[in-house]
Structures are given as structure tokens and as C-alpha cells.
Amino acid sequence: MLRKLMLSILAGTTLTGSAMAADLTSMSWDGIVAQAKEEGEVTWFQWYFEDRFRNVVPAFEEQYGIKVNLPDLDGGDAGLNKVMAEAGRETGAVDVLSISGDKTKAISPSDFFIGPILSLLPEANAVTDKAQGGDWGGYAIKFWGNQTGMGYDSNRVNLEDLPQTVAELETWMAANPQQLGFNFENGGSGPSFINNVARNILGLTGDAEAPESLDLAPVFDWFVDHEDEYVLTTSNNDSYARINSGEFLMVPVWEDGIAGLIQSGEMGGHIKVYLPEWGMNGGGNVVAIPKNAPHPAAALVFISWLTSAETQTELNKTFGSAPSNSNSDDSFALISNAERANSTNWSGGALPADAVVPAVIENVFQR
Amino acid sequence: MPRYLRIVLLLTPGLGLVVVMMSMVIYRAVAQSFGLYNFGGEDILSLAHWQEMFDNRRYWSALRWSGYIATTSALLSVALAYPLALWLRRPFFGSTILSAMIKAPYFVPGLVAAFLLINVISFHGFVNEFMIWIGLWDKPVRMQNDENGYAIIGLQVWKQLPLAFLLLLGSIQSIPDSVLHAAQDLGAGTLARFRRVVLPLTMKAMQAALVLIFIGAAGDFSFQAIAGPARKNSMATLMTQLQGSNYSDWNGAAVVGVTLMGLSLVGAVALAGFVQLMTKFTENVR
Amino acid sequence: MKRRHISTILAIAVSFALFFWLAIPFAMAVMWSMVDPGHPWSYPDILPPKLSFERWRVVWETTSLPTAMLNSYTLAPVAGICTLLLAAPTAYAFGREEFRGKAIAQVVILIPLVLPGFVTAVFFASLLLSLGIFEKYPAVLLGHIVLYMPYAVRILSVSFSQVQDDVVNAARDLGASPFEVFRAAYFPVLKPGIFAAFLIVFVLSIEEFAIAFIVGVPDFTTIPTILFSYLGFEFVRTNAAVVALILVVPNVILMLVLERLLQSANPASVSGKG
């Protein structure tokens, strides 16, 4: 459906954009910066931490004299949706679009974005166009690395007592009923948990081969059998608010989400994060320039600044995100490097999240 | 200028605009549910989208849920509004403040109301801490996003009670005292007077209140999205979800939208008819 | 005498109940909005460890609340005036003319009120998408005008019907121009109705969520859409508390003014009878 919508919009629409794209890819970096300064502003569609990014972007504004507009978005797809719906417009409203790294499934980069832009960037050899299992072919650059894990209330529970395997998780849940909460929509922390528990139940962890026919019944049974022991929350942030208010001992979280809330004083520092042996998904987000961007050069300069080693180090300090520039420093993360080995991939492996989470929602949570 | 032309011209900017816009919106919903105006794909008139929804568990679950919430909220609001309206029918010391406080929630936007409620009922919120403090509960009760929708029904009643109250109050106040007194003189007790005099004379207002609250609650999005159980969708949240970017299924959303309009209509007619029957019945009962 | 006694006791008791019905929820919202960013309010603190207005400053400076307020407060008066102007002729016809089908017309104008808001919003958006209309402000404005037309028509038609024929005729007989007739005979009677209709459209437009959310997102934010994001996807209780208070307080005040106006203008229209 999504693809059909895009194709119809694309037919006979993107000519003006390509002309501009050609301009940018054939210019020198100095020429691009000069044009960017002339354009004078850039609109960045970023769907999380907009408020706190407003404290980060002034560094860019000061350096280049280019103003950054950061509208508040509601949810990860609002911006992508808008760019796709308005691809037919000669001049769009979005200069820089943040997208979850795995969205290569939903959108064809070369149809919608200016590029390839990777090779144009001054720090091209330290940044990447691959994130969360998606390969953007140089049309989008990774600017954010993130990891899901299990958040716990360290005032009331010790790390040694927390489960590392699904078998231990079962024992723990039976001993601490309704002390585990997770979401299945409005954010990926809960879906990551569902995904990885399912992988363990089906024995599809690590390098396991994908089975010929996938039978999810044991996964449905697991979530039905333990229904009285867990609580469903309504979003990432609902889980965060409720573990902070003492309702749960453990919830799946985004590492950067927790780090950000602790930094801004919305959450107490007693909420900590660990990455259990059963695995939790890690991923990343990318930025790209829509073909009908009103300020394409400014957008490119902004992306170059955002993915630079210096800015990435700053983001790690401010948000706890994993840097996407290999020359930056990542010493401010909440999860230890040893635990990071347990990180799993959203779309990789024998059981991608998309193959299991919607089915669990329909057959268990909303049955 | 001929008179009819004058009337038509007068009606055009207001009524005309409403009719054109609303019929376009309704037509569009119906057409998209049958596969027309298919963004991207070909326009094929078909029942496929209805078929697809009929096979979808979430569709039926949302339909049942919205029907349940709307019916319960409408009946509960009216049941609570009656005694209040009867009590506040004549002014007495403090009655102005009382009716102002009953009416106040009507002025509070739904989103704010939902927020206020989830604060109060959260795990360590006021209600839990208070009940533990006075010793009625020994541990906090999880009330947020409860599976029975009590929070949503509570919100609907909180927000819609004023509407029922105002409609009933106006109607009750227009019953002449002499009528009530006459019934009393004939020896009718409070309940009998309510049944035989008040109920028939306020039937129209009660129907209006039930219908308006039912329609409002059936189409609810905000309360469901914020305070509703995660396991359930209301028709409006399901429709928005289908239309949203994860699915971009406008045709499926249209099926849900048309069903929601149908639910509103059927619910409204059923409630109004129920009141009519009930009034007739109680009138005849000795 | 005894009956009155009971009544007073009851009134006091219910006042207490209603105090908790209203005061506690709002007190919690005020407290959450004043949690100091340096001292998070987490379990087991019963009350926030430190209160300050710092959160208000942070929300004002780092969220798009100023833009949303600007959008909401520029949209609402324009919606009010446009609705008023478009509603007036229809209201005149309803209030002062007799014609066939009037009863039906008076019911038909109510359709926007009974159609579920999100159905209207989603298929209005679908309409805009295929018409290729991408400008958000006029789209949301048009939506609000249509949505709130019934209120304006209803209030104004009651006002029009209260204009006395003999005053109009007397003014005409004295040779007054149409404008002077309007000023002398119509305006004084219409004035409270005009204010009331404007105010109700204004308040409802500020609060409107469905159209602003479905049609306006992501770039046209209003106060309710920002509040929804702080209640849903980006749930942050403290920020939500600030935005909720900013949304609700002015509207409650305006609604109280409105009620006064409606009572003085035409009590019938408050209760929906008219």
C-alpha cells in the first residue's frame, strides 16, 4: 500500500528535485558551504528529543550563520509520511529528514533523496550510510546509534539478581509478578524485548538459519501463559514514567532515552540499564535530504556538522547515544562495553522484528 | 429578486458550505471503503476492503469496545444527572456554586481531562496514596489503562455529565410546580412521581442527552489513546492507526470510519427508541 | 425548616465532593508543572522535593510551544470572524424568514456536530491530499469554520428572531438607509449573540484536536497537538502539565465569560433548546 502510494506520487513528479541534486553533487565543498550560507536556514524533521536538540544546534548556527528550524513531531513516521505525501510539490517543507535506519524497506532512497551525498562529506571516511540493517546507498548518513536494554530500579533490585536468560526471566517474573512492564507500540523498546524473547523461545538466536516455515505458536503461548506476570504499557515513555514512579522493577528501555531523561532531571539516576544475555536490539537512525528540499546546500552542511566527530562526541555526552563517527569518543554511555556484545539486530538474524511483533500483537495482546 | 432565490442566496455561505463539505467528506469515506479514490492503486469498486476488515480481529474488538464504552457512558451520565438536576431544580443556598462546579468539566478540553485523571490514578498517585493512608488498601492498585475501561468511562462521565445535567435541568425546570404538587396530593410517592410525571415530561431531553453522549463517546480518540487499555482500540484510534504511516491503509480506515458512522446512527436510534419504550411501559405500570 | 436544613448539609457535603472532583486533579497538574528539573519527583517521594518555575522556562524556551500558541491564537480569531460572517445570512434566514424545508435545513446544519470528529478529520485530509492542497493553515481554518458553523448559526438565529419587526419598520419609515436600519434596529439586539458566537468558535477552535492533529501534523502544531505528543509518544509528565495548564486556564475564563453572555442574550440556546 505504502509502495503504491509512493509510486503514484512519483510518476511525473521528481524532475525539479533531480535538477537540484545534480547541482549539489557536482559542486566543491567550499561552493556548497557558500551556497548554504546564502540559503541561510535549514528545517530538520527530527522526531525525538526535539526540545533538547534545540540546545545543541546553536553551535551549528553560530559556526555557519545558518538558522535551524526544529518542529515538534509526533512519532517516528510523521516526517517520513509528510515527505512522501508531498513529493509532488515543487518545493517541499523539509530540508533534513531523520529516518529510522531500517526504513529502507519502506522507501527507495534514490527516488526520494538527493545524493549520493556520503562521498561529498569532508569526514566521509569516518561516517557510514548503513544503520539498523538498512543500506542507504550513500543517500542517507547515520547520525545516531542506539541500543535497547532492560532498565531497572537500582534502589530496589540488584543487578546480580536480574535475569540473563529467558529461563531466568521466567523464574524472575514468577517471583516478581507485575513488576515487568513493556509496550508493544509507540516506540521500539518493548518490541525489541518481544523480538528477542521470541528468538530465544524458537532457538533462533545468533547465526541460526531461518526456518523454512515459521511457527510462532510457542511464542504466542509464552506471552499468553505469562499474561498475569507482566503489564502492558502504552509507549516507551509510559514505561519510563512508570518505572520512575516506582510501579515496576524492570522495563525495556532505550539506552539514550534513559540517559536523556536523567540528564534533564525528569528521571532519577537510580534507574539503570543492562543488556541481558538473551539479547536486545540495537539500531540507528539516519538523516537524508528530500529531493524538493527548499535549502539543499544548507541541509548538506548541516548533515556534515551533525555527523562530525566533534558533534557526535557532544551527542554522546548530552544524550548517551552511541556515536556514529569512528573518530569520536563514546565514554558517556550507560551500558558497559562488555555487555554490548549481547546486542542484536532488528532486521537481521533468523527472526526480524517485523515477522514476529505484529503477529504477537494480533494473536496475544489484542486478541 | 424572487423569494426562493433570496432564501437560497442567504443559505449558501453557511448551510451551503456545511452541506457541500460534509457530503464530500461522507461520500469520500464511503467511496474509499469500496476501493475508490485509492491512492496509488487502481480505483476498483469492490467489497474486498470490507471483507478484509471482517476477517480482522481488531476490527470487531474495536467495534464491541466502542459500543460498550459509549452505551455505558451515556446511561451512567444520564443516571447521575437526573438526581442532580432534580435536586438543583429550585435555587437554594449554595446551589449556584454547585451547578457551576458540575458544569466546569465541560469547559475542560478532553486531552487535559485525560491528563488530570492519569495523574490522580497513577500507581503512586493521589488515589492510591490516599487509600493506603486511610488503611483501606494495603498496596497500590494498578488503575491506569485498566482492562475494563473504567478510566475512560469515568472520563466520559466527568466530561459529559454537564451536558446531560443542563439538558435535563432545562426540561425539569419547565415542569410547573402545580403538576408535581398535584401528583403529591394524589398520594404518589417520590419514585412514583418520578416515574409517572417527571420521566414522561423530560423524555425528549433524556433522549437528546443519551444520543449526544453516545455519539461523542463512540467516536472518542483522546481518552482511549491516553487512558485506555493498551490491549484495546476504539474505532477512532483503529482508524487513525490504519490511515497512519505504518499501514497507510486508507481503504481499511474508510471501512472503520463508515462503520463508526453506522455505530453512531444505530446506537442513537436504539437509545432513543429504548427511552420511548421504557417511558411508555413505566407510565402504564401501577 | 427541616428540609432546608438537610439541603444545606447536603450542599456542603457535595461541595466537598466536587472540590475533590476538581481541585485535586488541578493541584496535581500544578505540582507536576513545578517540579524542579534538578530534583526529579520519583518514588517514594509523596510530594515534589523542590518546586520552581524552572520547568515553565525550559518548556517555553526549548519546545515549539511558542509557535503552537502563535498558531492557535492566530487561527482562533480568524476562524471566529469567518464563521460569524458566513453564518450570518443563514442565521438571518432561520431567524426571520419562513420557507419550505426550514425545519429540515435547521437539522442538516447540525451534521458537523454529530459526525465523529476523527472521521471528519481523516477524510477531510484524504480530500486535501487528492486535491494537492498542502498549505496547513487554510486547511485547518476551513475545517474549523465548517465544524463550528452550527454553533454560530444557532446562536445568531435566536438573536435575529428577537429583533422586533416594528423597530425595523419604524426605522425604515423614518427613511433610514439599510446600514442605519442595521445599526439602529438589528445591532443592539444582535450584539450579545455576535460576541457569544465569536467566543464559542474561538474557544472551540483553540481546543480542537482531531483536524489539527490529522490535517496539521507534522508542521502545523497547535496547543492541543503539542499536548498530545507530551501525553502519548513523547510522554513527559512535567511538560504535559505545563502545556495542559496553558491550554485550560484561558479557556475556562473565556467560557465563564461566554456563559454570562449567553445567559444575558438568550438562555434557551445554552441548554440546546431553540
JSON list of N, CA and C in Angstrom, two decimals, chain B residues 75-97:
[
{"chain": "B", "resi": 75, "resn": "LEU", "atom": "N", "xyz": [-25.54, 5.97, 29.52]},
{"chain": "B", "resi": 75, "resn": "LEU", "atom": "CA", "xyz": [-26.51, 5.61, 30.56]},
{"chain": "B", "resi": 75, "resn": "LEU", "atom": "C", "xyz": [-26.08, 6.12, 31.93]},
{"chain": "B", "resi": 76, "resn": "LEU", "atom": "N", "xyz": [-24.79, 5.98, 32.21]},
{"chain": "B", "resi": 76, "resn": "LEU", "atom": "CA", "xyz": [-24.29, 6.39, 33.53]},
{"chain": "B", "resi": 76, "resn": "LEU", "atom": "C", "xyz": [-24.41, 7.91, 33.72]},
{"chain": "B", "resi": 77, "resn": "SER", "atom": "N", "xyz": [-24.05, 8.67, 32.69]},
{"chain": "B", "resi": 77, "resn": "SER", "atom": "CA", "xyz": [-24.12, 10.13, 32.80]},
{"chain": "B", "resi": 77, "resn": "SER", "atom": "C", "xyz": [-25.55, 10.57, 33.07]},
{"chain": "B", "resi": 78, "resn": "VAL", "atom": "N", "xyz": [-26.50, 9.99, 32.32]},
{"chain": "B", "resi": 78, "resn": "VAL", "atom": "CA", "xyz": [-27.89, 10.39, 32.49]},
{"chain": "B", "resi": 78, "resn": "VAL", "atom": "C", "xyz": [-28.40, 9.97, 33.86]},
{"chain": "B", "resi": 79, "resn": "ALA", "atom": "N", "xyz": [-28.02, 8.76, 34.29]},
{"chain": "B", "resi": 79, "resn": "ALA", "atom": "CA", "xyz": [-28.47, 8.28, 35.60]},
{"chain": "B", "resi": 79, "resn": "ALA", "atom": "C", "xyz": [-27.98, 9.19, 36.72]},
{"chain": "B", "resi": 80, "resn": "LEU", "atom": "N", "xyz": [-26.77, 9.71, 36.58]},
{"chain": "B", "resi": 80, "resn": "LEU", "atom": "CA", "xyz": [-26.24, 10.60, 37.61]},
{"chain": "B", "resi": 80, "resn": "LEU", "atom": "C", "xyz": [-26.83, 12.00, 37.48]},
{"chain": "B", "resi": 81, "resn": "ALA", "atom": "N", "xyz": [-27.13, 12.40, 36.24]},
{"chain": "B", "resi": 81, "resn": "ALA", "atom": "CA", "xyz": [-27.60, 13.77, 36.03]},
{"chain": "B", "resi": 81, "resn": "ALA", "atom": "C", "xyz": [-29.01, 13.98, 36.56]},
{"chain": "B", "resi": 82, "resn": "TYR", "atom": "N", "xyz": [-29.84, 12.93, 36.51]},
{"chain": "B", "resi": 82, "resn": "TYR", "atom": "CA", "xyz": [-31.23, 13.08, 36.96]},
{"chain": "B", "resi": 82, "resn": "TYR", "atom": "C", "xyz": [-31.35, 13.56, 38.40]},
{"chain": "B", "resi": 83, "resn": "PRO", "atom": "N", "xyz": [-30.77, 12.82, 39.36]},
{"chain": "B", "resi": 83, "resn": "PRO", "atom": "CA", "xyz": [-30.91, 13.29, 40.75]},
{"chain": "B", "resi": 83, "resn": "PRO", "atom": "C", "xyz": [-30.33, 14.69, 40.94]},
{"chain": "B", "resi": 84, "resn": "LEU", "atom": "N", "xyz": [-29.22, 14.97, 40.28]},
{"chain": "B", "resi": 84, "resn": "LEU", "atom": "CA", "xyz": [-28.61, 16.30, 40.44]},
{"chain": "B", "resi": 84, "resn": "LEU", "atom": "C", "xyz": [-29.55, 17.39, 39.91]},
{"chain": "B", "resi": 85, "resn": "ALA", "atom": "N", "xyz": [-30.12, 17.12, 38.74]},
{"chain": "B", "resi": 85, "resn": "ALA", "atom": "CA", "xyz": [-31.00, 18.13, 38.13]},
{"chain": "B", "resi": 85, "resn": "ALA", "atom": "C", "xyz": [-32.26, 18.32, 38.97]},
{"chain": "B", "resi": 86, "resn": "LEU", "atom": "N", "xyz": [-32.80, 17.22, 39.49]},
{"chain": "B", "resi": 86, "resn": "LEU", "atom": "CA", "xyz": [-34.00, 17.35, 40.33]},
{"chain": "B", "resi": 86, "resn": "LEU", "atom": "C", "xyz": [-33.69, 18.14, 41.59]},
{"chain": "B", "resi": 87, "resn": "TRP", "atom": "N", "xyz": [-32.53, 17.86, 42.16]},
{"chain": "B", "resi": 87, "resn": "TRP", "atom": "CA", "xyz": [-32.12, 18.50, 43.41]},
{"chain": "B", "resi": 87, "resn": "TRP", "atom": "C", "xyz": [-31.90, 20.00, 43.20]},
{"chain": "B", "resi": 88, "resn": "LEU", "atom": "N", "xyz": [-31.25, 20.34, 42.08]},
{"chain": "B", "resi": 88, "resn": "LEU", "atom": "CA", "xyz": [-30.89, 21.73, 41.86]},
{"chain": "B", "resi": 88, "resn": "LEU", "atom": "C", "xyz": [-31.94, 22.49, 41.05]},
{"chain": "B", "resi": 89, "resn": "ARG", "atom": "N", "xyz": [-33.12, 21.90, 40.96]},
{"chain": "B", "resi": 89, "resn": "ARG", "atom": "CA", "xyz": [-34.18, 22.50, 40.14]},
{"chain": "B", "resi": 89, "resn": "ARG", "atom": "C", "xyz": [-34.58, 23.88, 40.68]},
{"chain": "B", "resi": 90, "resn": "ARG", "atom": "N", "xyz": [-34.68, 24.01, 41.99]},
{"chain": "B", "resi": 90, "resn": "ARG", "atom": "CA", "xyz": [-35.00, 25.31, 42.58]},
{"chain": "B", "resi": 90, "resn": "ARG", "atom": "C", "xyz": [-33.77, 25.84, 43.29]},
{"chain": "B", "resi": 91, "resn": "PRO", "atom": "N", "xyz": [-33.52, 27.13, 43.17]},
{"chain": "B", "resi": 91, "resn": "PRO", "atom": "CA", "xyz": [-32.30, 27.68, 43.81]},
{"chain": "B", "resi": 91, "resn": "PRO", "atom": "C", "xyz": [-32.38, 27.56, 45.34]},
{"chain": "B", "resi": 92, "resn": "PHE", "atom": "N", "xyz": [-31.26, 27.28, 45.97]},
{"chain": "B", "resi": 92, "resn": "PHE", "atom": "CA", "xyz": [-31.16, 27.33, 47.42]},
{"chain": "B", "resi": 92, "resn": "PHE", "atom": "C", "xyz": [-29.75, 27.76, 47.76]},
{"chain": "B", "resi": 93, "resn": "PHE", "atom": "N", "xyz": [-29.48, 27.89, 49.02]},
{"chain": "B", "resi": 93, "resn": "PHE", "atom": "CA", "xyz": [-28.17, 28.39, 49.43]},
{"chain": "B", "resi": 93, "resn": "PHE", "atom": "C", "xyz": [-27.07, 27.48, 48.86]},
{"chain": "B", "resi": 94, "resn": "GLY", "atom": "N", "xyz": [-26.17, 28.06, 48.06]},
{"chain": "B", "resi": 94, "resn": "GLY", "atom": "CA", "xyz": [-25.06, 27.28, 47.53]},
{"chain": "B", "resi": 94, "resn": "GLY", "atom": "C", "xyz": [-25.34, 26.58, 46.21]},
{"chain": "B", "resi": 95, "resn": "SER", "atom": "N", "xyz": [-26.57, 26.68, 45.71]},
{"chain": "B", "resi": 95, "resn": "SER", "atom": "CA", "xyz": [-26.88, 25.91, 44.51]},
{"chain": "B", "resi": 95, "resn": "SER", "atom": "C", "xyz": [-26.17, 26.46, 43.26]},
{"chain": "B", "resi": 96, "resn": "THR", "atom": "N", "xyz": [-25.92, 27.77, 43.25]},
{"chain": "B", "resi": 96, "resn": "THR", "atom": "CA", "xyz": [-25.24, 28.34, 42.09]},
{"chain": "B", "resi": 96, "resn": "THR", "atom": "C", "xyz": [-23.82, 27.78, 41.97]},
{"chain": "B", "resi": 97, "resn": "ILE", "atom": "N", "xyz": [-23.13, 27.77, 43.12]},
{"chain": "B", "resi": 97, "resn": "ILE", "atom": "CA", "xyz": [-21.77, 27.24, 43.12]},
{"chain": "B", "resi": 97, "resn": "ILE", "atom": "C", "xyz": [-21.77, 25.78, 42.71]}
]
